[in-house]
């Protein structure tokens, strides 16, 4: 893997009263520009927290040209995921643990013009979802239990990242490998070494004095650790 690492700041750690402006902070030019903006949708059922939904995503799409990476931590994504694709989200990720018919979801998301993402929680084995993943564009490996920002990185999940990387590099799988949870200047290198392509970072970007500089610094660290 030799391509430029992708950095996706999570607006879960941004100021929810000023989301449009908070996205502009990582939408400058050059190294400080985010590659994607990660939007955490939580329903207080699949996870014990509640954030935002489709109306907010529709409004964000009007104020940014950065690709929106919508991470749906919700029950019944079979019913709700399609709306995010139709609205214009770049990538729509559903949870393998919540999806009833993940292959149909992926087909519908792609037909609506979005990339299809499948996420697995820290305790969910990769092997159980390999067949389904053939229909997906991105694999989001959770490195914390989904629900809250600012938690500690669970390094055990890097085994799944390495396995996915091997399958991609040997042509058995065609997904972009994304990681989410506890990514910061201390943890990003080990994730990059394991083979992650896209790094979600919430508190490490929006908790920084200069979020744009944090994006650039994280990308540099990941690029140096890649092999
Ligand atoms: C957690 C969310 C993450 C969260 C990451 O359930 O899916 O996207 O924003 O936050 P940090 O980077 O602070 O762990
Ligand atoms: Zn997320």
PDB file of C-alpha atoms and ligand atoms in Angstrom:
ATOM      1  CA  UNK A   1       0.000   0.000   0.000  1.00  0.00           C
ATOM      2  CA  UNK A   2       1.585   3.240  -1.056  1.00  0.00           C
ATOM      3  CA  UNK A   3      -1.232   5.655  -1.549  1.00  0.00           C
ATOM      4  CA  UNK A   4      -1.796   8.740   0.540  1.00  0.00           C
ATOM      5  CA  UNK A   5      -3.582   7.942   3.833  1.00  0.00           C
ATOM      6  CA  UNK A   6      -7.082   9.374   4.097  1.00  0.00           C
ATOM      7  CA  UNK A   7      -8.070  11.359   7.193  1.00  0.00           C
ATOM      8  CA  UNK A   8     -11.745  11.629   8.117  1.00  0.00           C
ATOM      9  CA  UNK A   9     -12.392  13.988  11.055  1.00  0.00           C
ATOM     10  CA  UNK A  10     -15.467  12.947  13.045  1.00  0.00           C
ATOM     11  CA  UNK A  11     -17.792  15.840  13.780  1.00  0.00           C
ATOM     12  CA  UNK A  12     -19.031  13.938  16.830  1.00  0.00           C
ATOM     13  CA  UNK A  13     -16.351  15.919  18.690  1.00  0.00           C
ATOM     14  CA  UNK A  14     -17.264  19.236  17.030  1.00  0.00           C
ATOM     15  CA  UNK A  15     -19.600  21.955  18.320  1.00  0.00           C
ATOM     16  CA  UNK A  16     -23.085  20.762  17.306  1.00  0.00           C
ATOM     17  CA  UNK A  17     -24.432  24.324  17.305  1.00  0.00           C
ATOM     18  CA  UNK A  18     -21.904  25.293  14.598  1.00  0.00           C
ATOM     19  CA  UNK A  19     -21.475  22.166  12.499  1.00  0.00           C
ATOM     20  CA  UNK A  20     -21.204  24.001   9.173  1.00  0.00           C
ATOM     21  CA  UNK A  21     -18.386  26.207  10.441  1.00  0.00           C
ATOM     22  CA  UNK A  22     -16.695  23.265  12.127  1.00  0.00           C
ATOM     23  CA  UNK A  23     -16.504  21.463   8.775  1.00  0.00           C
ATOM     24  CA  UNK A  24     -15.008  24.568   7.132  1.00  0.00           C
ATOM     25  CA  UNK A  25     -12.160  24.402   9.663  1.00  0.00           C
ATOM     26  CA  UNK A  26     -10.951  21.162   8.014  1.00  0.00           C
ATOM     27  CA  UNK A  27     -11.939  22.174   4.462  1.00  0.00           C
ATOM     28  CA  UNK A  28      -9.018  24.465   3.613  1.00  0.00           C
ATOM     29  CA  UNK A  29      -6.467  23.825   0.918  1.00  0.00           C
ATOM     30  CA  UNK A  30      -3.372  21.633   1.015  1.00  0.00           C
ATOM     31  CA  UNK A  31      -2.331  19.271   3.801  1.00  0.00           C
ATOM     32  CA  UNK A  32      -4.746  20.675   6.355  1.00  0.00           C
ATOM     33  CA  UNK A  33      -7.748  19.658   4.211  1.00  0.00           C
ATOM     34  CA  UNK A  34      -9.619  16.564   5.388  1.00  0.00           C
ATOM     35  CA  UNK A  35     -10.234  13.835   2.840  1.00  0.00           C
ATOM     36  CA  UNK A  36     -13.693  12.914   4.123  1.00  0.00           C
ATOM     37  CA  UNK A  37     -15.880  14.208   6.950  1.00  0.00           C
ATOM     38  CA  UNK A  38     -17.137  11.426   9.214  1.00  0.00           C
ATOM     39  CA  UNK A  39     -20.708  11.819  10.452  1.00  0.00           C
ATOM     40  CA  UNK A  40     -21.815   9.574  13.326  1.00  0.00           C
ATOM     41  CA  UNK A  41     -25.529   8.793  13.252  1.00  0.00           C
ATOM     42  CA  UNK A  42     -26.716   7.193  16.512  1.00  0.00           C
ATOM     43  CA  UNK A  43     -30.262   6.188  17.417  1.00  0.00           C
ATOM     44  CA  UNK A  44     -30.086   5.436  21.168  1.00  0.00           C
ATOM     45  CA  UNK A  45     -31.040   1.825  20.358  1.00  0.00           C
ATOM     46  CA  UNK A  46     -28.146   0.205  18.498  1.00  0.00           C
ATOM     47  CA  UNK A  47     -25.868   2.306  20.718  1.00  0.00           C
ATOM     48  CA  UNK A  48     -26.687   4.041  24.026  1.00  0.00           C
ATOM     49  CA  UNK A  49     -26.299   7.530  22.578  1.00  0.00           C
ATOM     50  CA  UNK A  50     -28.286   9.834  20.309  1.00  0.00           C
ATOM     51  CA  UNK A  51     -26.760  12.253  17.807  1.00  0.00           C
ATOM     52  CA  UNK A  52     -28.192  13.399  14.503  1.00  0.00           C
ATOM     53  CA  UNK A  53     -29.991  12.046  11.474  1.00  0.00           C
ATOM     54  CA  UNK A  54     -30.869  12.607   7.855  1.00  0.00           C
ATOM     55  CA  UNK A  55     -32.119  16.231   8.060  1.00  0.00           C
ATOM     56  CA  UNK A  56     -28.802  17.353   9.527  1.00  0.00           C
ATOM     57  CA  UNK A  57     -26.858  15.401   6.905  1.00  0.00           C
ATOM     58  CA  UNK A  58     -28.959  17.004   4.158  1.00  0.00           C
ATOM     59  CA  UNK A  59     -28.110  20.441   5.542  1.00  0.00           C
ATOM     60  CA  UNK A  60     -24.396  19.620   5.841  1.00  0.00           C
ATOM     61  CA  UNK A  61     -24.318  18.473   2.217  1.00  0.00           C
ATOM     62  CA  UNK A  62     -25.441  21.958   1.212  1.00  0.00           C
ATOM     63  CA  UNK A  63     -22.534  23.671   2.967  1.00  0.00           C
ATOM     64  CA  UNK A  64     -19.563  21.467   2.096  1.00  0.00           C
ATOM     65  CA  UNK A  65     -18.010  19.861  -0.937  1.00  0.00           C
ATOM     66  CA  UNK A  66     -16.022  17.439   1.220  1.00  0.00           C
ATOM     67  CA  UNK A  67     -17.248  13.851   0.870  1.00  0.00           C
ATOM     68  CA  UNK A  68     -19.506  12.880   3.779  1.00  0.00           C
ATOM     69  CA  UNK A  69     -18.762   9.496   5.340  1.00  0.00           C
ATOM     70  CA  UNK A  70     -21.957   8.572   7.194  1.00  0.00           C
ATOM     71  CA  UNK A  71     -21.521   5.948   9.903  1.00  0.00           C
ATOM     72  CA  UNK A  72     -24.948   4.616  10.835  1.00  0.00           C
ATOM     73  CA  UNK A  73     -24.970   3.193  14.351  1.00  0.00           C
ATOM     74  CA  UNK A  74     -28.650   2.426  14.142  1.00  0.00           C
ATOM     75  CA  UNK A  75     -31.061  -0.464  14.205  1.00  0.00           C
ATOM     76  CA  UNK A  76     -32.796  -1.427  10.975  1.00  0.00           C
ATOM     77  CA  UNK A  77     -30.333   0.143   8.519  1.00  0.00           C
ATOM     78  CA  UNK A  78     -32.269  -1.870   5.921  1.00  0.00           C
ATOM     79  CA  UNK A  79     -34.947   0.809   6.239  1.00  0.00           C
ATOM     80  CA  UNK A  80     -32.874   3.960   6.816  1.00  0.00           C
ATOM     81  CA  UNK A  81     -29.515   3.731   5.028  1.00  0.00           C
ATOM     82  CA  UNK A  82     -30.831   4.409   1.540  1.00  0.00           C
ATOM     83  CA  UNK A  83     -31.955   7.948   2.453  1.00  0.00           C
ATOM     84  CA  UNK A  84     -28.377   9.000   3.161  1.00  0.00           C
ATOM     85  CA  UNK A  85     -27.245   7.718  -0.238  1.00  0.00           C
ATOM     86  CA  UNK A  86     -30.110   9.454  -1.996  1.00  0.00           C
ATOM     87  CA  UNK A  87     -29.259  12.682  -0.174  1.00  0.00           C
ATOM     88  CA  UNK A  88     -25.746  12.580  -1.650  1.00  0.00           C
ATOM     89  CA  UNK A  89     -23.518  11.080   1.050  1.00  0.00           C
ATOM     90  CA  UNK A  90     -20.251   9.808  -0.422  1.00  0.00           C
ATOM     91  CA  UNK A  91     -20.043   6.644   1.675  1.00  0.00           C
ATOM     92  CA  UNK A  92     -22.798   5.113   3.795  1.00  0.00           C
ATOM     93  CA  UNK A  93     -21.681   2.591   6.405  1.00  0.00           C
ATOM     94  CA  UNK A  94     -24.050   0.209   8.170  1.00  0.00           C
ATOM     95  CA  UNK A  95     -23.260  -2.180  11.000  1.00  0.00           C
ATOM     96  CA  UNK A  96     -22.971  -5.873  10.196  1.00  0.00           C
ATOM     97  CA  UNK A  97     -24.535  -6.591  13.600  1.00  0.00           C
ATOM     98  CA  UNK A  98     -27.663  -4.607  12.721  1.00  0.00           C
ATOM     99  CA  UNK A  99     -28.202  -5.316   9.025  1.00  0.00           C
ATOM    100  CA  UNK A 100     -30.793  -7.955   8.156  1.00  0.00           C
ATOM    101  CA  UNK A 101     -29.979  -8.141   4.439  1.00  0.00           C
ATOM    102  CA  UNK A 102     -26.545  -6.530   4.022  1.00  0.00           C
ATOM    103  CA  UNK A 103     -26.155  -7.582   0.397  1.00  0.00           C
ATOM    104  CA  UNK A 104     -29.386  -5.841  -0.565  1.00  0.00           C
ATOM    105  CA  UNK A 105     -28.356  -2.753   1.404  1.00  0.00           C
ATOM    106  CA  UNK A 106     -25.043  -2.573  -0.476  1.00  0.00           C
ATOM    107  CA  UNK A 107     -26.720  -2.968  -3.850  1.00  0.00           C
ATOM    108  CA  UNK A 108     -29.274  -0.287  -3.049  1.00  0.00           C
ATOM    109  CA  UNK A 109     -26.629   2.149  -1.751  1.00  0.00           C
ATOM    110  CA  UNK A 110     -24.530   1.699  -4.881  1.00  0.00           C
ATOM    111  CA  UNK A 111     -27.561   2.046  -7.135  1.00  0.00           C
ATOM    112  CA  UNK A 112     -28.285   5.367  -5.422  1.00  0.00           C
ATOM    113  CA  UNK A 113     -24.764   6.547  -6.243  1.00  0.00           C
ATOM    114  CA  UNK A 114     -23.007   6.088  -2.901  1.00  0.00           C
ATOM    115  CA  UNK A 115     -20.232   3.825  -1.791  1.00  0.00           C
ATOM    116  CA  UNK A 116     -21.354   1.064   0.562  1.00  0.00           C
ATOM    117  CA  UNK A 117     -19.594   0.525   3.882  1.00  0.00           C
ATOM    118  CA  UNK A 118     -19.834  -2.339   6.365  1.00  0.00           C
ATOM    119  CA  UNK A 119     -18.729  -1.828   9.958  1.00  0.00           C
ATOM    120  CA  UNK A 120     -17.831  -4.435  12.550  1.00  0.00           C
ATOM    121  CA  UNK A 121     -17.683  -3.819  16.308  1.00  0.00           C
ATOM    122  CA  UNK A 122     -14.489  -4.785  18.195  1.00  0.00           C
ATOM    123  CA  UNK A 123     -15.869  -8.196  19.165  1.00  0.00           C
ATOM    124  CA  UNK A 124     -17.307  -9.080  15.757  1.00  0.00           C
ATOM    125  CA  UNK A 125     -15.189 -11.535  13.724  1.00  0.00           C
ATOM    126  CA  UNK A 126     -14.197 -10.524  10.199  1.00  0.00           C
ATOM    127  CA  UNK A 127     -14.568 -14.082   8.870  1.00  0.00           C
ATOM    128  CA  UNK A 128     -18.324 -14.083   9.465  1.00  0.00           C
ATOM    129  CA  UNK A 129     -18.791 -11.264   6.956  1.00  0.00           C
ATOM    130  CA  UNK A 130     -16.289 -11.988   4.191  1.00  0.00           C
ATOM    131  CA  UNK A 131     -18.850 -13.190   1.648  1.00  0.00           C
ATOM    132  CA  UNK A 132     -21.046 -10.140   2.220  1.00  0.00           C
ATOM    133  CA  UNK A 133     -18.019  -7.825   2.000  1.00  0.00           C
ATOM    134  CA  UNK A 134     -17.620  -8.717  -1.667  1.00  0.00           C
ATOM    135  CA  UNK A 135     -20.555  -6.370  -2.253  1.00  0.00           C
ATOM    136  CA  UNK A 136     -19.043  -3.487  -0.266  1.00  0.00           C
ATOM    137  CA  UNK A 137     -16.571  -0.687  -1.007  1.00  0.00           C
ATOM    138  CA  UNK A 138     -15.354   0.067   2.516  1.00  0.00           C
ATOM    139  CA  UNK A 139     -14.791  -1.964   5.697  1.00  0.00           C
ATOM    140  CA  UNK A 140     -14.989   0.102   8.888  1.00  0.00           C
ATOM    141  CA  UNK A 141     -13.186  -1.666  11.721  1.00  0.00           C
ATOM    142  CA  UNK A 142     -14.309  -0.220  15.053  1.00  0.00           C
ATOM    143  CA  UNK A 143     -11.426   0.223  17.469  1.00  0.00           C
ATOM    144  CA  UNK A 144     -13.711   1.271  20.344  1.00  0.00           C
ATOM    145  CA  UNK A 145     -17.210   0.145  21.287  1.00  0.00           C
ATOM    146  CA  UNK A 146     -19.420   2.401  19.167  1.00  0.00           C
ATOM    147  CA  UNK A 147     -21.364   5.119  20.943  1.00  0.00           C
ATOM    148  CA  UNK A 148     -18.999   7.772  22.227  1.00  0.00           C
ATOM    149  CA  UNK A 149     -15.971   9.795  21.211  1.00  0.00           C
ATOM    150  CA  UNK A 150     -12.823  10.071  23.290  1.00  0.00           C
ATOM    151  CA  UNK A 151     -12.457   6.399  24.231  1.00  0.00           C
ATOM    152  CA  UNK A 152      -9.181   4.440  24.296  1.00  0.00           C
ATOM    153  CA  UNK A 153      -7.964   2.582  21.234  1.00  0.00           C
ATOM    154  CA  UNK A 154      -8.443  -1.216  21.333  1.00  0.00           C
ATOM    155  CA  UNK A 155      -5.260  -2.523  19.684  1.00  0.00           C
ATOM    156  CA  UNK A 156      -6.613  -6.100  19.477  1.00  0.00           C
ATOM    157  CA  UNK A 157      -8.677  -5.141  16.425  1.00  0.00           C
ATOM    158  CA  UNK A 158      -5.492  -4.687  14.396  1.00  0.00           C
ATOM    159  CA  UNK A 159      -5.514  -8.453  13.762  1.00  0.00           C
ATOM    160  CA  UNK A 160      -8.686  -7.924  11.731  1.00  0.00           C
ATOM    161  CA  UNK A 161      -7.096  -4.992   9.917  1.00  0.00           C
ATOM    162  CA  UNK A 162      -4.081  -7.136   8.979  1.00  0.00           C
ATOM    163  CA  UNK A 163      -6.329  -9.954   7.782  1.00  0.00           C
ATOM    164  CA  UNK A 164      -8.412  -7.570   5.665  1.00  0.00           C
ATOM    165  CA  UNK A 165      -5.248  -5.939   4.274  1.00  0.00           C
ATOM    166  CA  UNK A 166      -3.904  -9.346   3.212  1.00  0.00           C
ATOM    167  CA  UNK A 167      -7.160 -10.251   1.497  1.00  0.00           C
ATOM    168  CA  UNK A 168      -7.193  -6.927  -0.350  1.00  0.00           C
ATOM    169  CA  UNK A 169      -3.540  -7.108  -1.360  1.00  0.00           C
ATOM    170  CA  UNK A 170      -3.968 -10.662  -2.683  1.00  0.00           C
ATOM    171  CA  UNK A 171      -7.037  -9.729  -4.696  1.00  0.00           C
ATOM    172  CA  UNK A 172      -9.572 -11.668  -2.612  1.00  0.00           C
ATOM    173  CA  UNK A 173     -11.376  -8.596  -1.384  1.00  0.00           C
ATOM    174  CA  UNK A 174     -11.788  -5.136  -2.853  1.00  0.00           C
ATOM    175  CA  UNK A 175     -12.486  -2.753   0.008  1.00  0.00           C
ATOM    176  CA  UNK A 176     -10.877   0.300   1.461  1.00  0.00           C
ATOM    177  CA  UNK A 177      -9.974  -0.405   5.102  1.00  0.00           C
ATOM    178  CA  UNK A 178     -11.123   2.265   7.534  1.00  0.00           C
ATOM    179  CA  UNK A 179     -10.614   2.435  11.303  1.00  0.00           C
ATOM    180  CA  UNK A 180     -12.680   4.354  13.849  1.00  0.00           C
ATOM    181  CA  UNK A 181     -12.133   5.005  17.537  1.00  0.00           C
ATOM    182  CA  UNK A 182      -9.223   6.234  19.630  1.00  0.00           C
ATOM    183  CA  UNK A 183      -7.099   7.304  16.664  1.00  0.00           C
ATOM    184  CA  UNK A 184      -4.604  10.001  17.640  1.00  0.00           C
ATOM    185  CA  UNK A 185      -0.891  10.817  17.318  1.00  0.00           C
ATOM    186  CA  UNK A 186      -0.039   7.943  19.685  1.00  0.00           C
ATOM    187  CA  UNK A 187      -2.092   5.233  17.941  1.00  0.00           C
ATOM    188  CA  UNK A 188      -2.248   6.108  14.252  1.00  0.00           C
ATOM    189  CA  UNK A 189       1.139   4.628  13.361  1.00  0.00           C
ATOM    190  CA  UNK A 190       0.286   1.122  14.542  1.00  0.00           C
ATOM    191  CA  UNK A 191      -2.980   1.296  12.614  1.00  0.00           C
ATOM    192  CA  UNK A 192      -1.133   2.460   9.498  1.00  0.00           C
ATOM    193  CA  UNK A 193       1.435  -0.326   9.858  1.00  0.00           C
ATOM    194  CA  UNK A 194      -1.394  -2.850  10.066  1.00  0.00           C
ATOM    195  CA  UNK A 195      -2.739  -1.616   6.737  1.00  0.00           C
ATOM    196  CA  UNK A 196      -5.476   0.945   7.329  1.00  0.00           C
ATOM    197  CA  UNK A 197      -6.310   3.199   4.365  1.00  0.00           C
ATOM    198  CA  UNK A 198      -8.659   5.693   6.026  1.00  0.00           C
ATOM    199  CA  UNK A 199      -8.438   6.984   9.599  1.00  0.00           C
ATOM    200  CA  UNK A 200     -11.398   8.477  11.464  1.00  0.00           C
ATOM    201  CA  UNK A 201     -10.381  10.863  14.235  1.00  0.00           C
ATOM    202  CA  UNK A 202     -12.795  12.827  16.385  1.00  0.00           C
ATOM    203  CA  UNK A 203     -11.286  14.151  19.595  1.00  0.00           C
ATOM    204  CA  UNK A 204      -7.754  14.157  18.117  1.00  0.00           C
ATOM    205  CA  UNK A 205      -8.890  16.641  15.449  1.00  0.00           C
ATOM    206  CA  UNK A 206     -11.642  18.700  17.059  1.00  0.00           C
ATOM    207  CA  UNK A 207      -9.967  18.675  20.465  1.00  0.00           C
ATOM    208  CA  UNK A 208      -6.819  20.185  18.951  1.00  0.00           C
ATOM    209  CA  UNK A 209      -6.090  23.905  19.062  1.00  0.00           C
ATOM    210  CA  UNK A 210      -5.830  23.869  15.251  1.00  0.00           C
ATOM    211  CA  UNK A 211      -7.941  21.049  13.743  1.00  0.00           C
ATOM    212  CA  UNK A 212      -6.513  21.578  10.250  1.00  0.00           C
ATOM    213  CA  UNK A 213      -2.967  21.188  11.526  1.00  0.00           C
ATOM    214  CA  UNK A 214      -4.058  18.050  13.396  1.00  0.00           C
ATOM    215  CA  UNK A 215      -5.345  16.576  10.113  1.00  0.00           C
ATOM    216  CA  UNK A 216      -2.002  17.267   8.417  1.00  0.00           C
ATOM    217  CA  UNK A 217       0.014  15.885  11.340  1.00  0.00           C
ATOM    218  CA  UNK A 218      -2.031  12.681  11.543  1.00  0.00           C
ATOM    219  CA  UNK A 219      -1.701  12.106   7.786  1.00  0.00           C
ATOM    220  CA  UNK A 220       2.081  12.594   7.983  1.00  0.00           C
ATOM    221  CA  UNK A 221       2.409  10.084  10.823  1.00  0.00           C
ATOM    222  CA  UNK A 222       0.295   7.538   8.945  1.00  0.00           C
ATOM    223  CA  UNK A 223       2.230   8.030   5.701  1.00  0.00           C
ATOM    224  CA  UNK A 224       5.551   7.489   7.459  1.00  0.00           C
ATOM    225  CA  UNK A 225       4.308   4.304   9.135  1.00  0.00           C
ATOM    226  CA  UNK A 226       2.816   2.764   5.984  1.00  0.00           C
ATOM    227  CA  UNK A 227       4.761   0.108   4.175  1.00  0.00           C
TER     228      UNK A 227
HETATM  229  C1  LIG B   1     -17.737   6.303  18.061  1.00  0.00           C
HETATM  230  C2  LIG B   1     -17.761   6.957  16.722  1.00  0.00           C
HETATM  231  C3  LIG B   1     -16.494   7.579  16.321  1.00  0.00           C
HETATM  232  C4  LIG B   1     -16.029   8.686  17.238  1.00  0.00           C
HETATM  233  C5  LIG B   1     -14.547   8.591  17.328  1.00  0.00           C
HETATM  234  O1  LIG B   1     -18.835   5.487  18.204  1.00  0.00           O
HETATM  235  O2  LIG B   1     -18.099   6.038  15.706  1.00  0.00           O
HETATM  236  O3  LIG B   1     -16.522   8.046  14.969  1.00  0.00           O
HETATM  237  O4  LIG B   1     -16.364   9.969  16.800  1.00  0.00           O
HETATM  238  O5  LIG B   1     -14.097   9.511  18.257  1.00  0.00           O
HETATM  239  P1  LIG B   1     -12.590   9.480  18.782  1.00  0.00           P
HETATM  240  O6  LIG B   1     -11.714   9.685  17.577  1.00  0.00           O
HETATM  241  O7  LIG B   1     -12.546  10.597  19.745  1.00  0.00           O
HETATM  242  O8  LIG B   1     -12.365   8.128  19.389  1.00  0.00           O
HETATM  243 ZN1  LIG B   2     -17.858   6.697  13.616  1.00  0.00          ZN
END
